[in-house]
Each structure stands twice: as structure tokens, then as C-alpha cells.
Coordinates of N, CA and C in Angstrom, one line a residue:
M16 N -21.3 51.5 186.9 CA -21.7 50.9 186.1 C -21.1 49.7 185.7
F17 N -20.0 49.9 185.3 CA -18.7 49.2 185.2 C -17.7 49.3 186.2
E18 N -17.5 48.2 187.0 CA -16.3 48.4 188.0 C -15.3 47.5 187.7
K19 N -15.5 46.3 186.9 CA -14.2 45.5 186.7 C -14.3 45.1 185.1
I20 N -13.4 45.5 184.5 CA -13.3 45.5 183.0 C -12.3 44.4 182.9
L21 N -12.2 43.6 182.2 CA -11.4 42.4 181.5 C -11.3 42.9 179.7
V22 N -9.9 43.1 180.0 CA -9.7 43.3 178.5 C -8.8 42.3 178.0
A23 N -9.4 41.2 177.4 CA -8.6 40.2 176.7 C -8.2 40.8 175.2
M24 N -6.7 40.4 175.5 CA -5.6 41.1 174.5 C -4.8 39.8 173.8
D25 N -4.4 40.2 172.5 CA -3.5 39.3 171.9 C -2.2 39.9 171.3
S26 N -1.4 39.3 170.8 CA -0.2 40.2 170.4 C 0.0 40.8 168.9
S27 N -1.1 40.6 168.6 CA -1.3 41.2 166.9 C -1.7 42.8 167.5
G28 N -1.7 43.6 166.2 CA -2.0 45.2 166.2 C -3.0 45.3 167.0
I29 N -3.8 44.9 166.7 CA -5.0 45.4 167.5 C -5.1 45.3 168.8
G30 N -4.1 44.9 169.4 CA -4.3 44.6 170.7 C -4.2 46.1 171.6
S31 N -3.0 46.7 171.0 CA -3.0 48.4 171.6 C -4.3 48.9 171.1
R32 N -4.9 48.8 170.4 CA -6.6 49.5 170.3 C -7.1 49.2 171.3
V33 N -7.4 48.0 171.5 CA -8.3 47.2 172.4 C -7.8 47.9 174.0
V34 N -6.5 48.0 174.2 CA -5.9 48.6 175.4 C -6.6 50.2 175.7
D35 N -6.1 50.9 174.8 CA -6.6 52.2 174.7 C -7.9 52.4 175.0
S36 N -9.2 51.5 174.4 CA -10.1 52.0 174.1 C -10.7 51.5 175.8
A37 N -10.1 50.2 176.3 CA -10.5 49.8 178.1 C -10.0 51.0 178.5
V38 N -8.7 51.7 178.5 CA -8.2 52.5 179.4 C -9.2 53.4 179.4
S39 N -9.3 54.3 178.1 CA -10.6 55.3 178.3 C -11.9 55.4 179.1
L40 N -11.5 53.7 178.5 CA -13.3 53.5 179.4 C -13.4 53.6 180.8
A41 N -12.3 52.8 181.3 CA -12.0 52.9 182.5 C -11.5 54.1 183.2
K42 N -11.5 54.9 182.7 CA -11.1 56.5 183.0 C -12.3 57.1 183.6
G43 N -13.1 57.1 182.3 CA -14.4 57.7 182.7 C -15.5 56.9 183.9
V44 N -15.4 55.7 184.2 CA -16.0 55.3 184.8 C -15.2 54.6 186.1
N45 N -13.9 55.1 186.2 CA -13.4 54.7 187.4 C -13.5 53.1 188.0
A46 N -12.8 52.6 186.9 CA -13.2 51.2 187.2 C -11.6 50.6 187.0
H47 N -11.8 49.5 187.5 CA -10.6 48.6 187.5 C -10.2 47.7 186.3
L48 N -8.8 47.7 185.7 CA -8.9 46.8 184.5 C -8.0 45.7 184.9
M49 N -8.5 44.4 184.4 CA -7.6 43.2 184.5 C -7.1 42.9 183.0
L50 N -5.9 43.0 182.5 CA -5.4 42.7 181.1 C -5.3 41.0 181.3
L51 N -5.5 40.5 180.4 CA -5.6 39.0 179.8 C -4.9 38.7 178.6
H52 N -4.1 37.9 178.7 CA -3.5 37.0 177.5 C -3.7 35.9 177.6
V53 N -4.3 35.1 176.4 CA -4.2 33.4 176.7 C -3.2 32.8 175.8
L54 N -2.6 32.5 176.2 CA -1.5 31.5 175.3 C -2.0 30.4 174.6
A55 N -2.4 30.6 173.5 CA -2.8 29.6 172.5 C -1.9 29.4 171.3
P56 N -1.8 28.0 171.0 CA -1.3 27.9 169.6 C -2.1 28.4 168.6
E57 N -3.2 28.9 168.6 CA -3.9 29.6 167.5 C -3.7 30.4 166.9
E58 N -3.1 31.6 168.0 CA -2.9 32.9 168.1 C -2.0 33.4 166.7
E59 N -2.0 34.2 166.4 CA -1.5 34.6 164.7 C -0.1 34.7 165.0
N60 N 0.3 35.2 165.8 CA 2.0 35.2 166.3 C 2.5 34.4 167.2
S61 N 2.1 33.2 167.5 CA 2.3 32.3 168.1 C 2.9 31.1 167.1
P62 N 4.2 30.2 167.7 CA 4.4 29.3 167.0 C 3.9 28.1 166.6
G63 N 2.8 28.4 167.1 CA 1.8 26.9 166.7 C 2.1 25.6 167.5
V64 N 1.1 24.6 166.3 CA 1.9 23.3 167.0 C 2.9 22.7 166.1
P65 N 3.9 22.5 166.9 CA 4.9 21.9 166.3 C 4.7 20.5 165.3
G66 N 5.0 20.5 163.9 CA 4.9 19.5 162.9 C 5.4 18.2 163.3
F67 N 4.5 17.1 163.1 CA 5.2 15.8 163.3 C 5.5 15.0 162.0
I68 N 5.2 15.6 161.0 CA 4.9 14.8 159.4 C 6.6 14.4 159.0
G69 N 6.6 13.3 159.0 CA 7.5 12.7 158.3 C 8.6 11.8 160.0
M70 N 8.2 12.6 161.0 CA 8.8 11.9 162.1 C 8.8 10.0 162.2
D71 N 7.9 9.5 161.6 CA 7.6 8.2 161.6 C 9.0 7.9 161.2
Y72 N 9.3 8.5 159.9 CA 10.9 8.0 159.3 C 12.1 8.6 159.9
Y73 N 12.0 9.7 160.6 CA 13.0 9.9 161.2 C 12.9 10.3 162.8
P74 N 12.6 9.1 163.5 CA 12.3 9.3 164.7 C 13.5 10.0 165.8
W75 N 14.7 10.0 165.6 CA 15.5 10.6 166.1 C 15.8 11.9 166.0
R76 N 14.9 12.7 165.2 CA 14.7 14.4 164.8 C 13.6 14.5 166.0
L77 N 13.1 14.0 166.5 CA 11.7 14.3 167.3 C 12.5 15.6 168.3
D78 N 13.0 14.9 169.1 CA 14.0 15.6 170.4 C 14.3 16.9 169.6
D79 N 14.7 17.3 168.3 CA 15.3 18.1 167.9 C 14.2 19.4 167.8
V80 N 13.0 18.7 167.4 CA 11.9 19.3 166.7 C 11.4 19.7 168.5
N81 N 11.3 19.3 169.2 CA 10.4 19.5 170.5 C 11.7 20.6 171.4
I82 N 12.9 20.6 171.1 CA 13.9 21.4 171.8 C 13.4 22.7 171.1
S83 N 13.6 22.6 169.7 CA 13.2 23.9 169.1 C 11.8 24.9 169.1
Y84 N 11.0 23.7 169.1 CA 9.7 24.3 169.5 C 9.5 24.8 170.8
R85 N 9.9 24.2 171.7 CA 10.1 24.8 173.4 C 10.6 26.1 173.6
K86 N 12.1 26.6 172.6 CA 12.5 27.8 172.6 C 11.5 28.5 172.1
Q87 N 10.7 28.1 170.7 CA 10.2 29.5 170.5 C 8.7 29.8 170.7
W88 N 8.4 28.5 171.6 CA 7.1 28.9 172.8 C 7.8 29.8 173.8
D89 N 8.6 29.4 174.5 CA 9.1 30.4 175.7 C 9.3 31.9 175.3
E90 N 9.9 32.1 173.9 CA 10.1 33.0 173.6 C 8.8 34.0 173.4
F91 N 8.0 33.5 172.8 CA 6.7 33.8 172.7 C 6.3 34.0 173.9
E92 N 6.3 33.6 174.9 CA 5.4 33.6 176.2 C 6.3 34.6 176.8
S93 N 7.7 34.8 177.0 CA 8.2 35.8 177.2 C 7.7 37.3 176.9
E94 N 7.6 37.3 175.1 CA 7.1 38.4 174.2 C 5.8 39.0 175.0
C95 N 5.0 37.8 175.3 CA 3.7 38.2 175.2 C 3.6 38.8 176.7
L96 N 4.5 38.6 177.8 CA 4.2 38.7 178.9 C 4.8 40.3 179.4
E97 N 6.2 40.6 178.1 CA 6.6 41.6 178.1 C 5.2 42.9 177.9
L98 N 4.6 42.5 177.0 CA 3.9 43.5 176.2 C 2.5 43.5 177.1
L99 N 2.2 42.6 177.9 CA 1.3 42.9 179.0 C 1.4 43.8 180.2
R100 N 3.0 43.8 180.6 CA 3.4 44.6 181.6 C 3.5 45.7 181.1
S101 N 4.1 45.9 179.7 CA 4.4 47.8 179.2 C 2.6 48.2 179.1
R102 N 1.6 47.6 178.4 CA 0.2 48.1 178.4 C -0.3 47.8 179.7
T103 N 0.0 47.1 180.6 CA -0.6 47.9 181.9 C 0.3 49.0 182.9
M104 N 1.6 48.7 182.3 CA 2.1 50.3 182.8 C 1.5 51.7 182.2
L105 N 1.2 51.5 180.8 CA 0.6 52.7 180.4 C -0.8 52.9 180.8
A106 N -1.7 51.9 181.4 CA -2.9 52.3 181.9 C -2.8 52.8 183.5
V107 N -1.8 52.3 184.3 CA -1.4 53.0 185.4 C -0.9 54.5 185.4
A108 N -0.4 54.5 184.3 CA 0.5 55.7 184.1 C -0.8 57.0 183.7
E109 N -2.1 56.2 183.0 CA -3.1 57.3 183.0 C -4.0 57.5 184.2
G110 N -3.6 56.8 185.2 CA -4.8 56.6 186.6 C -5.6 55.7 186.9
V111 N -5.5 54.8 186.0 CA -6.2 53.6 185.9 C -5.5 52.6 187.1
K112 N -6.5 52.0 187.6 CA -5.7 50.8 188.6 C -6.1 49.7 187.7
A113 N -4.9 49.1 187.4 CA -5.2 47.7 186.2 C -4.0 46.8 186.9
E114 N -3.8 45.4 186.3 CA -3.4 44.5 186.8 C -2.7 43.5 185.5
F115 N -2.5 42.4 185.4 CA -2.4 41.8 184.4 C -2.1 40.4 185.0
I116 N -2.8 39.0 183.9 CA -2.1 37.7 183.9 C -2.7 37.4 182.5
Q117 N -1.3 36.1 182.2 CA -1.4 35.5 181.5 C -1.2 33.9 181.6
I118 N -2.5 33.2 181.1 CA -3.0 31.9 181.4 C -2.9 31.1 179.7
P119 N -2.6 29.9 179.8 CA -3.0 29.0 178.7 C -3.9 28.5 178.6
G120 N -4.6 28.4 177.3 CA -5.8 27.8 177.2 C -6.6 28.0 175.6
S121 N -7.6 27.7 175.5 CA -8.2 28.0 174.6 C -8.7 29.2 174.7
A122 N -8.7 30.5 173.9 CA -8.7 31.5 174.0 C -10.3 31.7 174.6
G123 N -11.1 31.5 173.8 CA -12.4 32.0 173.9 C -13.0 31.3 175.4
E124 N -12.7 30.2 175.5 CA -13.3 29.6 176.7 C -12.6 30.2 177.9
T125 N -11.7 30.3 177.6 CA -10.7 30.9 178.9 C -10.9 32.2 179.2
I126 N -10.9 32.9 178.2 CA -11.4 34.3 178.6 C -12.9 34.5 179.3
C127 N -13.9 33.8 178.7 CA -15.3 33.6 179.5 C -15.2 32.8 181.1
E128 N -14.5 31.9 181.2 CA -14.3 31.4 182.3 C -13.5 32.2 183.5
F129 N -12.6 33.2 183.2 CA -11.8 34.0 183.2 C -12.6 34.9 184.0
A130 N -13.2 35.5 183.3 CA -14.4 36.4 183.3 C -15.4 36.5 184.6
K131 N -16.0 35.0 184.5 CA -16.9 35.1 185.4 C -16.5 34.6 186.6
N132 N -15.0 33.9 186.8 CA -14.8 33.8 188.1 C -13.9 35.1 188.9
W133 N -13.7 35.9 188.1 CA -13.0 37.4 188.3 C -14.4 38.4 188.8
G134 N -15.3 38.2 188.0 CA -16.5 38.9 188.5 C -16.3 40.2 187.9
A135 N -16.2 40.1 186.5 CA -16.0 41.4 185.2 C -17.6 41.7 184.9
D136 N -17.4 42.7 185.0 CA -18.8 43.6 184.5 C -18.5 43.6 182.9
L137 N -17.6 43.7 182.3 CA -17.9 44.0 181.0 C -16.4 43.4 180.3
I138 N -16.1 42.8 179.2 CA -15.0 42.3 178.7 C -15.2 43.1 177.4
V139 N -13.5 43.4 177.0 CA -13.4 44.6 175.8 C -12.5 43.4 175.1
I140 N -12.5 43.0 173.8 CA -11.8 42.5 173.0 C -11.8 42.9 171.7
G141 N -10.9 42.4 170.9 CA -10.7 42.8 169.5 C -11.5 41.7 168.7
H142 N -11.5 42.3 167.6 CA -12.3 41.9 166.4 C -11.6 42.0 165.1
R143 N -11.2 41.3 164.6 CA -10.1 41.1 163.4 C -10.8 41.3 162.1
G144 N -12.0 41.3 162.4 CA -12.9 41.1 160.8 C -12.6 40.1 159.8
L145 N -12.0 38.9 160.2 CA -12.6 37.8 159.1 C -14.0 37.1 159.0
S146 N -14.0 36.9 158.2 CA -15.2 36.5 157.7 C -15.1 35.1 156.7
G147 N -16.4 34.5 156.3 CA -16.2 33.4 155.3 C -15.5 32.4 155.8
L148 N -14.8 31.9 155.2 CA -13.6 30.7 155.0 C -12.6 30.9 156.2
S149 N -12.0 32.3 156.1 CA -11.0 32.3 157.1 C -11.4 32.4 158.6
E150 N -13.1 32.9 158.8 CA -13.2 32.6 160.0 C -13.9 31.3 160.4
F151 N -14.3 30.4 159.8 CA -14.8 29.1 159.7 C -13.4 28.2 159.9
I152 N -12.2 28.3 159.2 CA -11.3 27.6 159.4 C -10.5 28.3 160.9
L153 N -10.4 29.6 160.9 CA -9.8 29.8 162.1 C -10.7 30.1 163.4
G154 N -11.7 30.0 163.2 CA -12.7 30.4 164.5 C -12.6 31.7 164.8
S155 N -13.4 32.0 165.8 CA -13.4 33.8 166.2 C -13.5 33.7 167.4
V156 N -12.9 34.2 168.1 CA -12.7 34.1 169.7 C -13.8 35.4 170.1
S157 N -13.5 36.4 169.2 CA -14.6 37.3 170.1 C -15.9 36.7 169.4
N158 N -16.4 36.4 168.3 CA -18.0 36.1 168.6 C -17.9 34.8 169.3
Y159 N -16.8 33.8 169.8 CA -17.4 32.8 170.8 C -17.7 33.6 172.1
V160 N -16.7 34.4 172.4 CA -16.9 35.6 173.6 C -18.5 36.2 173.8
L161 N -18.6 36.8 172.6 CA -20.3 37.2 172.6 C -21.0 36.7 172.8
H162 N -21.0 35.2 172.5 CA -22.3 34.3 172.7 C -22.2 33.6 174.5
H163 N -20.6 33.4 174.9 CA -20.6 32.9 175.9 C -20.7 33.5 177.2
A164 N -19.9 34.8 176.5 CA -19.8 35.5 178.2 C -20.8 35.6 179.1
S165 N -20.6 35.9 180.4 CA -21.9 35.6 181.3 C -21.6 37.2 181.6
C166 N -21.0 38.3 181.3 CA -21.1 39.8 181.1 C -21.5 40.4 179.8
S167 N -21.2 41.8 179.7 CA -21.2 42.6 178.7 C -19.9 42.3 178.0
V168 N -20.2 42.3 176.5 CA -19.0 42.4 175.9 C -18.9 43.7 175.0
L169 N -17.6 44.3 174.9 CA -17.4 45.2 173.9 C -16.5 44.9 172.9
T170 N -16.6 44.9 171.7 CA -15.6 44.7 170.7 C -14.9 46.0 170.2
V171 N -13.7 46.1 169.8 CA -13.2 47.1 169.2 C -12.6 46.3 167.7
Q172 N -13.1 46.8 166.9 CA -13.1 46.6 165.0 C -11.6 47.0 165.1
S173 N -11.0 46.0 163.9 CA -9.8 46.2 163.5 C -9.5 47.3 162.7
K174 N -10.5 47.3 161.6 CA -10.7 48.3 160.7 C -12.0 48.8 160.3
V175 N -12.0 49.9 159.7 CA -13.9 50.1 159.2 C -13.3 50.3 157.6
V176 N -14.4 49.6 156.7 CA -14.4 49.7 155.5 C -15.7 50.6 155.1
K177 N -15.0 51.7 154.2 CA -15.8 53.0 154.3 C -17.1 52.4 152.9
S178 N -18.1 53.0 153.2 CA -19.3 52.5 152.4 C -19.0 52.9 151.0
H179 N -19.6 52.2 150.1 CA -19.2 52.0 148.4 C -17.8 52.3 147.9
E180 N -16.6 51.5 148.7 CA -15.3 51.6 148.6 C -15.2 50.6 147.7
S181 N -14.3 51.0 146.5 CA -13.6 50.2 145.6 C -12.5 49.3 146.2
V182 N -12.5 48.2 145.5 CA -11.2 47.1 146.3 C -11.2 46.8 145.2
K183 N -9.7 46.5 144.8 CA -8.7 45.7 143.5 C -7.9 44.7 144.4
T184 N -8.3 43.5 143.6 CA -7.5 42.8 144.0 C -7.2 41.6 142.9
D185 N -6.1 41.4 142.7 CA -5.7 40.7 141.6 C -6.1 41.0 140.3
G186 N -6.0 42.2 139.9 CA -6.7 42.5 138.4 C -8.5 42.6 138.5
M187 N -8.9 42.1 139.8 CA -10.3 42.1 139.6 C -10.9 43.2 140.5
E188 N -11.7 43.9 140.3 CA -12.4 44.9 141.2 C -13.7 45.0 141.7
S189 N -14.1 45.4 143.1 CA -15.1 45.1 143.6 C -15.8 45.7 144.5
C190 N -16.9 46.4 144.2 CA -17.4 47.6 145.2 C -18.2 47.1 146.3
T191 N -17.8 47.4 147.6 CA -18.4 47.4 148.9 C -19.5 48.5 149.2
S192 N -20.6 48.2 149.8 CA -21.5 49.1 150.1 C -22.1 48.6 151.3

């Protein structure tokens, strides 16, 4: 059924749930895992894109911004690589054949392209549950992958909202159903 499972992960909290789900599935079908992290400035914990506002007034500061940003980006890249290594080692410890790769790029496009080139049968990806304006502004990597992947996609939800749960926000109360 599934022989090659691509695990698209990021550095957010849901990343470990995505890997755990993929490892559990891979054990059951004796599949090979490839853990992929795409280095993208849009990622939740990344240093983002350096700001150059006001640099036309202070052009001599541009070098300082570039040096500081490069240092932050290098730290982010190293932390993500270590996270990939540790999660891969956990999969191997569970008896699953696993490897990892980290690639810079646009997350959704890179995941779909890598899955196709690697010959993945399944992509396992997290879904943070953004909706409305947040999803419109930030985009949804999982939504992009669902619509553009050349193979099946399994999404792991970040949280489950119970039916008829009462939610309070800044003195206002709403009920979800």
C-alpha cells in the first residue's frame, strides 16, 4: 500500500505529532520514511525576512542588519536540522527505516516537488487550524499540498474543538457546534 512516506514537518509544536503519526503508520505497513523540513521565511519560528525600513536614511546600517539576520537564520537552520536528526533517530529506534533532508524554498511547492521526485506514495503533513483572515494572509501549506500533490495526503490536526464548546474571548462568549 504505502512504501514511501514523506513526512513534511516544521519546527512548530505539531511537528512531533506529525512524525509520531507517520512512524506509527510506517511501522504498520513497513514503509520507508523521509522527513522533510523546508526552510522558509514564512515558517512560524523562522527569523522571517530582514526589515529594511528606513535603511535609505541610514545606509551604513544595512551591513549590521544583514550580519544580524544571517546569524539568526544560521541558528534557525541549525536548530531545525538538529530537530530533524532527533526525530529521525526516534523513528529508527522504533524500527522504521528513516532518513531526513532539509531544503530551502517555498514550503508547499517544495513539498509537492520533492514528493514527486522521490516517488512518495503518501505525504503526512500537519494542519495548524488557521482559518479566515489568518489563513488568507499566512496561507496554508497543508491546503496547498492537498490540492497540488501527486500522491495521497494525510493531514494531522493541531487540535480538536469539541462540539458545542463554549469559548470566551475578551469578555465575549461564543458557542461552536
